[in-house]
Short mmCIF file of C-alpha atoms and ligand atoms in Angstrom, two decimals:
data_model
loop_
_atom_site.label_atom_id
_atom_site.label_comp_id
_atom_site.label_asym_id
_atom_site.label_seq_id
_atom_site.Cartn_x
_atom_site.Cartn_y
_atom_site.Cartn_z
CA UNK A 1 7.95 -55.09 22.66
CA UNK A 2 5.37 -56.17 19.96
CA UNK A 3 4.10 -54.03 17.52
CA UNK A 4 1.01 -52.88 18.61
CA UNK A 5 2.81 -51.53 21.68
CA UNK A 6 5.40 -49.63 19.26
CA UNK A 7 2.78 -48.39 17.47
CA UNK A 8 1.11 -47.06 20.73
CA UNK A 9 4.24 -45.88 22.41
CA UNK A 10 5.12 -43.66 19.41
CA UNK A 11 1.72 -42.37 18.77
CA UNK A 12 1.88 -40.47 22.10
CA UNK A 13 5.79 -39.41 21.64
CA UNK A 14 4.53 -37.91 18.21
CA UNK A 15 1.39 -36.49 19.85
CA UNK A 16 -0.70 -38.76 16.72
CA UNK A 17 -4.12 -40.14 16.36
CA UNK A 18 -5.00 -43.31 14.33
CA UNK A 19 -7.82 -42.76 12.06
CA UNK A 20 -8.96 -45.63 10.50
CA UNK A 21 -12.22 -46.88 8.09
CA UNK A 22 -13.83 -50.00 8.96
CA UNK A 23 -12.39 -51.89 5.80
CA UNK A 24 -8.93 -51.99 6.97
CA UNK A 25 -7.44 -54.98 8.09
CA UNK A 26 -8.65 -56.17 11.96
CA UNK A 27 -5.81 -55.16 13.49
CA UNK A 28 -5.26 -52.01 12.78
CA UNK A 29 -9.10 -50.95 13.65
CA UNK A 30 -8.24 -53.01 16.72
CA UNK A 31 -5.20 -49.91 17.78
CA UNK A 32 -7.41 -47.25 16.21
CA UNK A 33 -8.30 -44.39 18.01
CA UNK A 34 -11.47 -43.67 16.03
CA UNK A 35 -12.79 -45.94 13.75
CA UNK A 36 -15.60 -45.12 11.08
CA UNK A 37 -17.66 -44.83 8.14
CA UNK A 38 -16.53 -41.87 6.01
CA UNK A 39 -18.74 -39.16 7.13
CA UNK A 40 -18.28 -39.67 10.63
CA UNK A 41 -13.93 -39.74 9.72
CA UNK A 42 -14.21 -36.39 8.19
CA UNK A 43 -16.44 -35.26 11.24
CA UNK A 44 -14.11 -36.44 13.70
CA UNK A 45 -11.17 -35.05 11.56
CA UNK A 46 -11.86 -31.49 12.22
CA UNK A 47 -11.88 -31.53 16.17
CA UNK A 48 -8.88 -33.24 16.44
CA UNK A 49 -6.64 -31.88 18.61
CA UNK A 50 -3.29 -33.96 18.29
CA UNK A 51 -0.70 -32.67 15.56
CA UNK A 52 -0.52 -36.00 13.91
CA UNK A 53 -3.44 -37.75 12.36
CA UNK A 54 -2.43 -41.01 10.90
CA UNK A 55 -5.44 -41.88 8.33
CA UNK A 56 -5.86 -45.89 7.59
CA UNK A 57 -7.77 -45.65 4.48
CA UNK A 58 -7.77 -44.75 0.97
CA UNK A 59 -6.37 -41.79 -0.55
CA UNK A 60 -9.37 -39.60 -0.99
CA UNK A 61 -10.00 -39.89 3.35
CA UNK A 62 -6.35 -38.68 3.60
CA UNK A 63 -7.04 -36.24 1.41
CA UNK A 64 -10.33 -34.81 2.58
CA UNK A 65 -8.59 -34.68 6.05
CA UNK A 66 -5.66 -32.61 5.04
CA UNK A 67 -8.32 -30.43 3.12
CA UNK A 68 -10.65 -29.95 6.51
CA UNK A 69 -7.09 -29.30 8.66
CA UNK A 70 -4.36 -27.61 6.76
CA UNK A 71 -2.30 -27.02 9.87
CA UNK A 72 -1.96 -30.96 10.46
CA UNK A 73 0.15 -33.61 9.66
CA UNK A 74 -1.81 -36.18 7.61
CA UNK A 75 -0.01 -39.62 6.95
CA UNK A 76 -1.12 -42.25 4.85
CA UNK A 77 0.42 -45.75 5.52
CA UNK A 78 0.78 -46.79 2.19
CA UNK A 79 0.65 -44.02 -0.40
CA UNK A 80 -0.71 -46.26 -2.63
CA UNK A 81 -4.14 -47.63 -1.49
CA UNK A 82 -6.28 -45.54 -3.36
CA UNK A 83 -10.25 -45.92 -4.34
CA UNK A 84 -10.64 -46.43 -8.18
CA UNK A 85 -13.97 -45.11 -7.88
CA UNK A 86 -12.21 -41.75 -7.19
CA UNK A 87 -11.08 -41.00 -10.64
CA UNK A 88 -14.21 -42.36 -12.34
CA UNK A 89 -15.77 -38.84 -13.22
CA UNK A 90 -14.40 -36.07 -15.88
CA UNK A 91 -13.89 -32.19 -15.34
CA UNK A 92 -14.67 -31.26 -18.66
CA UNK A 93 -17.80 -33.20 -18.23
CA UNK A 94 -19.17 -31.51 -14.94
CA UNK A 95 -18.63 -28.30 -17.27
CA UNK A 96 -20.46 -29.22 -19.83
CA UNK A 97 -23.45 -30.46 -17.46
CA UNK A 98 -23.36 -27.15 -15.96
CA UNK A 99 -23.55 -25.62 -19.89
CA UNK A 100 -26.99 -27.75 -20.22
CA UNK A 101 -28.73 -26.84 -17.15
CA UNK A 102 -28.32 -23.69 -15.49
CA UNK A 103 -30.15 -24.59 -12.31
CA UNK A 104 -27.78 -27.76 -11.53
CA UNK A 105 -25.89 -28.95 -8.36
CA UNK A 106 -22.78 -31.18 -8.93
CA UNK A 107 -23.18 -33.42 -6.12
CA UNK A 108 -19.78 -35.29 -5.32
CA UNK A 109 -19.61 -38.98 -3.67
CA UNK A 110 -16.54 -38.26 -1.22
CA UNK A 111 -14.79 -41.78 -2.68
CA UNK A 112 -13.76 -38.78 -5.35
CA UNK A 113 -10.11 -37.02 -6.20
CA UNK A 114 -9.80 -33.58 -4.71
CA UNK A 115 -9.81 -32.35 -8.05
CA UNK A 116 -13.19 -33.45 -8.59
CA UNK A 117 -14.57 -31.64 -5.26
CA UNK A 118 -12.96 -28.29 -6.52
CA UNK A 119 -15.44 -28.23 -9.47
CA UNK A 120 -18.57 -29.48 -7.58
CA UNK A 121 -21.16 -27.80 -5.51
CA UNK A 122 -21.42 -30.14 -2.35
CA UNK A 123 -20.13 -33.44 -1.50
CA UNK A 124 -21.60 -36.40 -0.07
CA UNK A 125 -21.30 -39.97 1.40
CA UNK A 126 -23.66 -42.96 1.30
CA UNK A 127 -24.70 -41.63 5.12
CA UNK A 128 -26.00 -38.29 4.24
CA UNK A 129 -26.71 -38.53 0.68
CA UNK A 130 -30.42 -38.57 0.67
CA UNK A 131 -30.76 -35.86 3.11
CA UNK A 132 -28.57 -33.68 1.47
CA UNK A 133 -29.79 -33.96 -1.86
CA UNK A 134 -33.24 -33.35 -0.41
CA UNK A 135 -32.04 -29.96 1.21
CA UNK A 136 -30.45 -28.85 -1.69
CA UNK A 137 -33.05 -25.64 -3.55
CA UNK A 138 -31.83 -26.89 -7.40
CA UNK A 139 -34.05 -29.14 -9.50
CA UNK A 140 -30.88 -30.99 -10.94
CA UNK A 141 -28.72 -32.73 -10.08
CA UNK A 142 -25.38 -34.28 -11.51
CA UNK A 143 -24.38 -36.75 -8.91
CA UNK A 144 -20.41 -38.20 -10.05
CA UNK A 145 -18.49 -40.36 -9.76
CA UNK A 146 -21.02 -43.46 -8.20
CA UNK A 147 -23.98 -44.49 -10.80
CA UNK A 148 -25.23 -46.72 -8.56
CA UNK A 149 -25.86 -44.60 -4.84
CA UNK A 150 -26.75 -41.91 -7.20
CA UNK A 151 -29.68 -44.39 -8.73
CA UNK A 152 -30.82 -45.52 -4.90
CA UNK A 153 -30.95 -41.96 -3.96
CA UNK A 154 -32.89 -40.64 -7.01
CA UNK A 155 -35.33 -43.68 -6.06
CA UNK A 156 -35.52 -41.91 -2.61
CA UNK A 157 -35.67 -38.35 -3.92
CA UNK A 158 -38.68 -38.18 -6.30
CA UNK A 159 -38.83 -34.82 -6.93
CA UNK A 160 -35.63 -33.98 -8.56
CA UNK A 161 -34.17 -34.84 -12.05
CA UNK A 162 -30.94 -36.57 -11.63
CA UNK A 163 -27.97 -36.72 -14.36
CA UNK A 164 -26.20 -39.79 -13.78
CA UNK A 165 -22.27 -40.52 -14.38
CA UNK A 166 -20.69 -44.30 -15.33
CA UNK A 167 -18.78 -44.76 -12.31
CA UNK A 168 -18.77 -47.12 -9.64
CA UNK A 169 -16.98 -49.43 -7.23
CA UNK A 170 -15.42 -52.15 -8.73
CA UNK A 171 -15.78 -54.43 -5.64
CA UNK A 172 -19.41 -53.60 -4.78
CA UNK A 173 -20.81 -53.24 -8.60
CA UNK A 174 -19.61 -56.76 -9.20
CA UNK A 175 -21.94 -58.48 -6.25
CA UNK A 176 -24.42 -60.42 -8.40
CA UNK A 177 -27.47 -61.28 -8.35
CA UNK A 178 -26.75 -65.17 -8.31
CA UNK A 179 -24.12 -65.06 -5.69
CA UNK A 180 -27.26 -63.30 -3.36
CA UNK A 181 -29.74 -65.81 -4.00
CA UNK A 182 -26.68 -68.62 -3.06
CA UNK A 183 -26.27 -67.28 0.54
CA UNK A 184 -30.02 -66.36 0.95
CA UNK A 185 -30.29 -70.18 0.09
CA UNK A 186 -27.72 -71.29 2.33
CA UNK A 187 -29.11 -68.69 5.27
CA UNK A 188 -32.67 -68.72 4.93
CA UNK A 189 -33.36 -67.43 8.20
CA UNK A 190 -30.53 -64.30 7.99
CA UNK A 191 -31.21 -60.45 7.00
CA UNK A 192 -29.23 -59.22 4.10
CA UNK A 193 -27.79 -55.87 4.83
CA UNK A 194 -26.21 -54.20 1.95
CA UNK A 195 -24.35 -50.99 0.66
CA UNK A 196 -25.66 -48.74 -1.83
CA UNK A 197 -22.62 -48.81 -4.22
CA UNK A 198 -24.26 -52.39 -5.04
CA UNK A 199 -26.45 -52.28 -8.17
CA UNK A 200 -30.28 -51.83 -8.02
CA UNK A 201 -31.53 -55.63 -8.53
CA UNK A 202 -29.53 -56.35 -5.97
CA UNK A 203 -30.76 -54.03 -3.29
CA UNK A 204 -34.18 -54.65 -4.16
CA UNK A 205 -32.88 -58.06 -2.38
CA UNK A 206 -32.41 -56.48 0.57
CA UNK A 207 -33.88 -55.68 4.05
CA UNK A 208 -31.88 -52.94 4.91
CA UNK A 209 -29.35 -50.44 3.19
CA UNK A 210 -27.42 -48.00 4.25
CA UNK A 211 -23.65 -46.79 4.60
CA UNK A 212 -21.15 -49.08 6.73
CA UNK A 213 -22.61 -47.18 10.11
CA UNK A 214 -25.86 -47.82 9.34
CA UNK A 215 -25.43 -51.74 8.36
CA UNK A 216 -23.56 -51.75 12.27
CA UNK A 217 -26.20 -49.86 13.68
CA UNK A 218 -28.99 -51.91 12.09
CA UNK A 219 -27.31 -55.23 12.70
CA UNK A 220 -26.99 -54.14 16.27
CA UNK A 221 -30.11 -52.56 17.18
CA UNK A 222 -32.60 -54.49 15.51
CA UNK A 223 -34.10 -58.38 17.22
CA UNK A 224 -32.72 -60.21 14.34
CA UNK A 225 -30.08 -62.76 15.04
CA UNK A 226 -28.20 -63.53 11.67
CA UNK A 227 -27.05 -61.27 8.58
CA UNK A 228 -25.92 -61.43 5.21
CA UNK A 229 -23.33 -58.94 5.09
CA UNK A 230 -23.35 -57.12 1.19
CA UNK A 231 -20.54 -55.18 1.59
CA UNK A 232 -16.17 -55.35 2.08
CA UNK A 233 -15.37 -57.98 4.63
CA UNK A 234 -13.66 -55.00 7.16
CA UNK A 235 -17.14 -54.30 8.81
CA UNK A 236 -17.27 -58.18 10.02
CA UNK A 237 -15.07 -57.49 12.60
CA UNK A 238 -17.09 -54.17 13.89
CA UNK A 239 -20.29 -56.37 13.64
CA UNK A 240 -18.89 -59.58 15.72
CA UNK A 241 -17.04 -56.80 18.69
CA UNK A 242 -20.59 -55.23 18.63
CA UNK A 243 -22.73 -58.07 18.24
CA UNK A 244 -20.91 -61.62 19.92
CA UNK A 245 -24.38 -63.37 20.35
CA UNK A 246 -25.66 -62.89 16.35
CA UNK A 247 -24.07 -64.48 13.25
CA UNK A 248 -23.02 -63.10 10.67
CA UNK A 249 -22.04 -64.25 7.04
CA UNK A 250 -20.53 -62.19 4.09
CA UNK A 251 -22.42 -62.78 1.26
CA UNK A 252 -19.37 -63.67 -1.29
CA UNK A 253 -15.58 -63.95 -0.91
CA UNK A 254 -15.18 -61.68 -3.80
CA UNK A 255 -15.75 -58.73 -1.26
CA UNK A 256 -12.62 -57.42 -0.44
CA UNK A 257 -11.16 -54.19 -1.02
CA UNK A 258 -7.32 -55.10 -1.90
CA UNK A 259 -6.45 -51.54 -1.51
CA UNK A 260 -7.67 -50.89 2.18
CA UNK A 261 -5.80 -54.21 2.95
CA UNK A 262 -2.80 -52.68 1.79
CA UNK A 263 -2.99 -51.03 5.34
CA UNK A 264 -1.20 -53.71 7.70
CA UNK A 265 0.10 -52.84 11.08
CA UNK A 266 4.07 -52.68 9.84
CA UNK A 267 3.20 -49.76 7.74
CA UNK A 268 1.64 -47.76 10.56
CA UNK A 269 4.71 -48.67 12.42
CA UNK A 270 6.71 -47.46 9.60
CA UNK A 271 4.96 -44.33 9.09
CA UNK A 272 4.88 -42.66 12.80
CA UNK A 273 8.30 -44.06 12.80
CA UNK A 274 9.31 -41.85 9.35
CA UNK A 275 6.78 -39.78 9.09
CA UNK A 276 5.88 -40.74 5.81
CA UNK A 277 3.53 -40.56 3.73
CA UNK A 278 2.67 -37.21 4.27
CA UNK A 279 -0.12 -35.83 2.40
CA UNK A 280 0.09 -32.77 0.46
CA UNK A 281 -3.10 -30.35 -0.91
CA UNK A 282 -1.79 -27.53 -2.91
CA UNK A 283 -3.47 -23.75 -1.67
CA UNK A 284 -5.65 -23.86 -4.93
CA UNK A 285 -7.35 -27.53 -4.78
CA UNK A 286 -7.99 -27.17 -1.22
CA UNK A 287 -9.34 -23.45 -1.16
CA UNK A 288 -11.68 -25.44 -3.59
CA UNK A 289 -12.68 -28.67 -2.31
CA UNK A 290 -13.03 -27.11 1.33
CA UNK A 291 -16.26 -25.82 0.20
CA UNK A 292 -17.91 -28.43 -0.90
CA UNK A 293 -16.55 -30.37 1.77
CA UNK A 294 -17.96 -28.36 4.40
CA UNK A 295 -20.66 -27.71 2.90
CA UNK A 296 -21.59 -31.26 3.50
CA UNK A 297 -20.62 -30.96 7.73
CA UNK A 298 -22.81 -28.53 7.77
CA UNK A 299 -26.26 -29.91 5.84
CA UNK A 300 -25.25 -33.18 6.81
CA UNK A 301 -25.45 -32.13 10.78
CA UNK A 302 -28.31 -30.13 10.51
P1 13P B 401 -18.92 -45.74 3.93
O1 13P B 401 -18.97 -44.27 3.79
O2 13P B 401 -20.25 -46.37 4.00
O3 13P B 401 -18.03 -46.14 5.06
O4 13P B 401 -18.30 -46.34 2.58
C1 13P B 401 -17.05 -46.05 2.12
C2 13P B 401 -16.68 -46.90 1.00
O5 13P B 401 -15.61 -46.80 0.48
C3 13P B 401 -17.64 -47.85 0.52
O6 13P B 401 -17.08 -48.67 -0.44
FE1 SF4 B 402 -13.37 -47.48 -3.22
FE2 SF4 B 402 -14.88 -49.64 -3.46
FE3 SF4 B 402 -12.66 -49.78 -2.01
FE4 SF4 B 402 -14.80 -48.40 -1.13
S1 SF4 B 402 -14.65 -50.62 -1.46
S2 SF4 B 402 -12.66 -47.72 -1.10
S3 SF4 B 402 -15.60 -47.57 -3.07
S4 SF4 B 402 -12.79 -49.40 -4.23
#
């Protein structure tokens, strides 16, 4: 039997479902039961009914799905691929934002640590960011760990003061300027698509931007015929199942996410097979991410 057939034959003897974000390796969105951007994972996460869900992503999805369904099994195929992103924003300095303004929401980029949930007011991802900043009644807003989406959606949200953090995605942050202009030159006739954890002068490059949904969705729906793809080579394969007539290029080799590739299929066979890695959310970090984490289902579905 190969291994996509283990993989299959297991996931119904341990009553599992395969979660998985589109910048994992091909073929393991290809045995995916849902695959996603990471608004609609935490969405789907909630009305799952098996016991099982086996999350193909980065540590902070796991995480935010054992948060949003204590009662399940959560496993992570390699406990290691985590999000550096996640870790790029302080405690001590979301407390000493709150001491400056009293009227301030700490809004929290889901590529974030748990811990960093607990002390904000609402999270976010690059899907519903705009609109829930927008519905949000405070005047400030400290938007951590991502400088960069929080810059495009202060440019979208003109009425609110935003306090920015340093961090950002070390694969998207590092697209340049240059290496756009190359493929625009090499494409002239292709629409570049791009994801707001790239830096300002380079989404002022673009025709569209929007979360990893959104660049599908556009991509798909619109009459164009060829894209430049600014964001992690995973969503290629989405685009080209979607899309077989249109072309599509990435716009530099340099976008790859090493730690969603950590992902492969033998690890997913590995982990329904053990049931490992199992991911754990002690009572007082998830009694205080699950607000903000809900509070973002529910303004983000309104
Ligand atoms: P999406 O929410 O757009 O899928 O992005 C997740 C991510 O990690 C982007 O780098
Ligand atoms: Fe984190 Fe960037 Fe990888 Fe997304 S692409 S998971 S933001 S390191």
């Amino acid at each position: 039997m190969d291994i996509k057939a283990k993989i299959l034959e297991l996931k119904k003897e341990r009553n599992a479902v395969i979660l998985a974000h589109y910048y994992v390796p091909d073929e393991v969105q290809e045995i995916a039961d849902y695959i996603g951007d990471s608004f609609y994972l935490s969405k789907i996460a909630t009305g799952i009914e098996a016991d099982t869900i086996v999350f193909c992503g980065v540590s902070f999805m796991g995480e935010s799905a054992k948060i949003l369904n204590p009662n399940k099994v959560v496993i992570m195929p390699d406990e290691t691929a985590d999000c550096a992103m996640a870790h790029m924003a302080a405690v001590d300095k979301i407390k000493k934002v709150r001491e400056q303004y009293d009227d301030v929401a700490v809004v929290c980029y889901i590529n974030s640590v748990a811990e960093l949930k607990v002390h904000s007011d609402v999270c976010v991802t690059s899907a519903n960011a705009i609109k829930i900043v927008e519905a949000l009644p405070n005047k400030n807003i400290y938007f951590i760990p991502d400088v960069n989406l929080a810059r495009y959606v202060a440019s979208k949200v003109k009425d609110k003061h935003f306090i920015f953090n340093d961090g950002f995605c070390p694969i998207h942050h590092a697209l340049t300027k240059e290496e756009v202009e190359k493929a625009k030159k090499q494409y002239p006739n292709a629409e570049f698509l791009v994801h707001p954890e790239c830096q300002s002068d380079i989404l002022e490059m673009a025709d569209y931007i929007g979360s990893t949904s959104g660049i599908i969705d556009y991509a798909s729906s619109c009459e164009a015929k060829e894209f430049i793809i600014g964001t992690e080579q995973g969503v290629l394969y989405e685009l080209r199942k979607k899309n077989p007539d249109k072309v599509f290029h990435l716009v530099s080799d340099n976008m790859i996410c090493h730690d969603m590739k950590k992902v492969t299929l033998e690890k997913v066979l590995s982990s329904l097979e053990n049931m490992n890695y199992q991911m754990e959310v002690n009572d007082e970090v998830r009694n205080g991410a699950n607000h903000s984490l809900n509070r973002m289902l529910e303004l983000g579905s309104k």
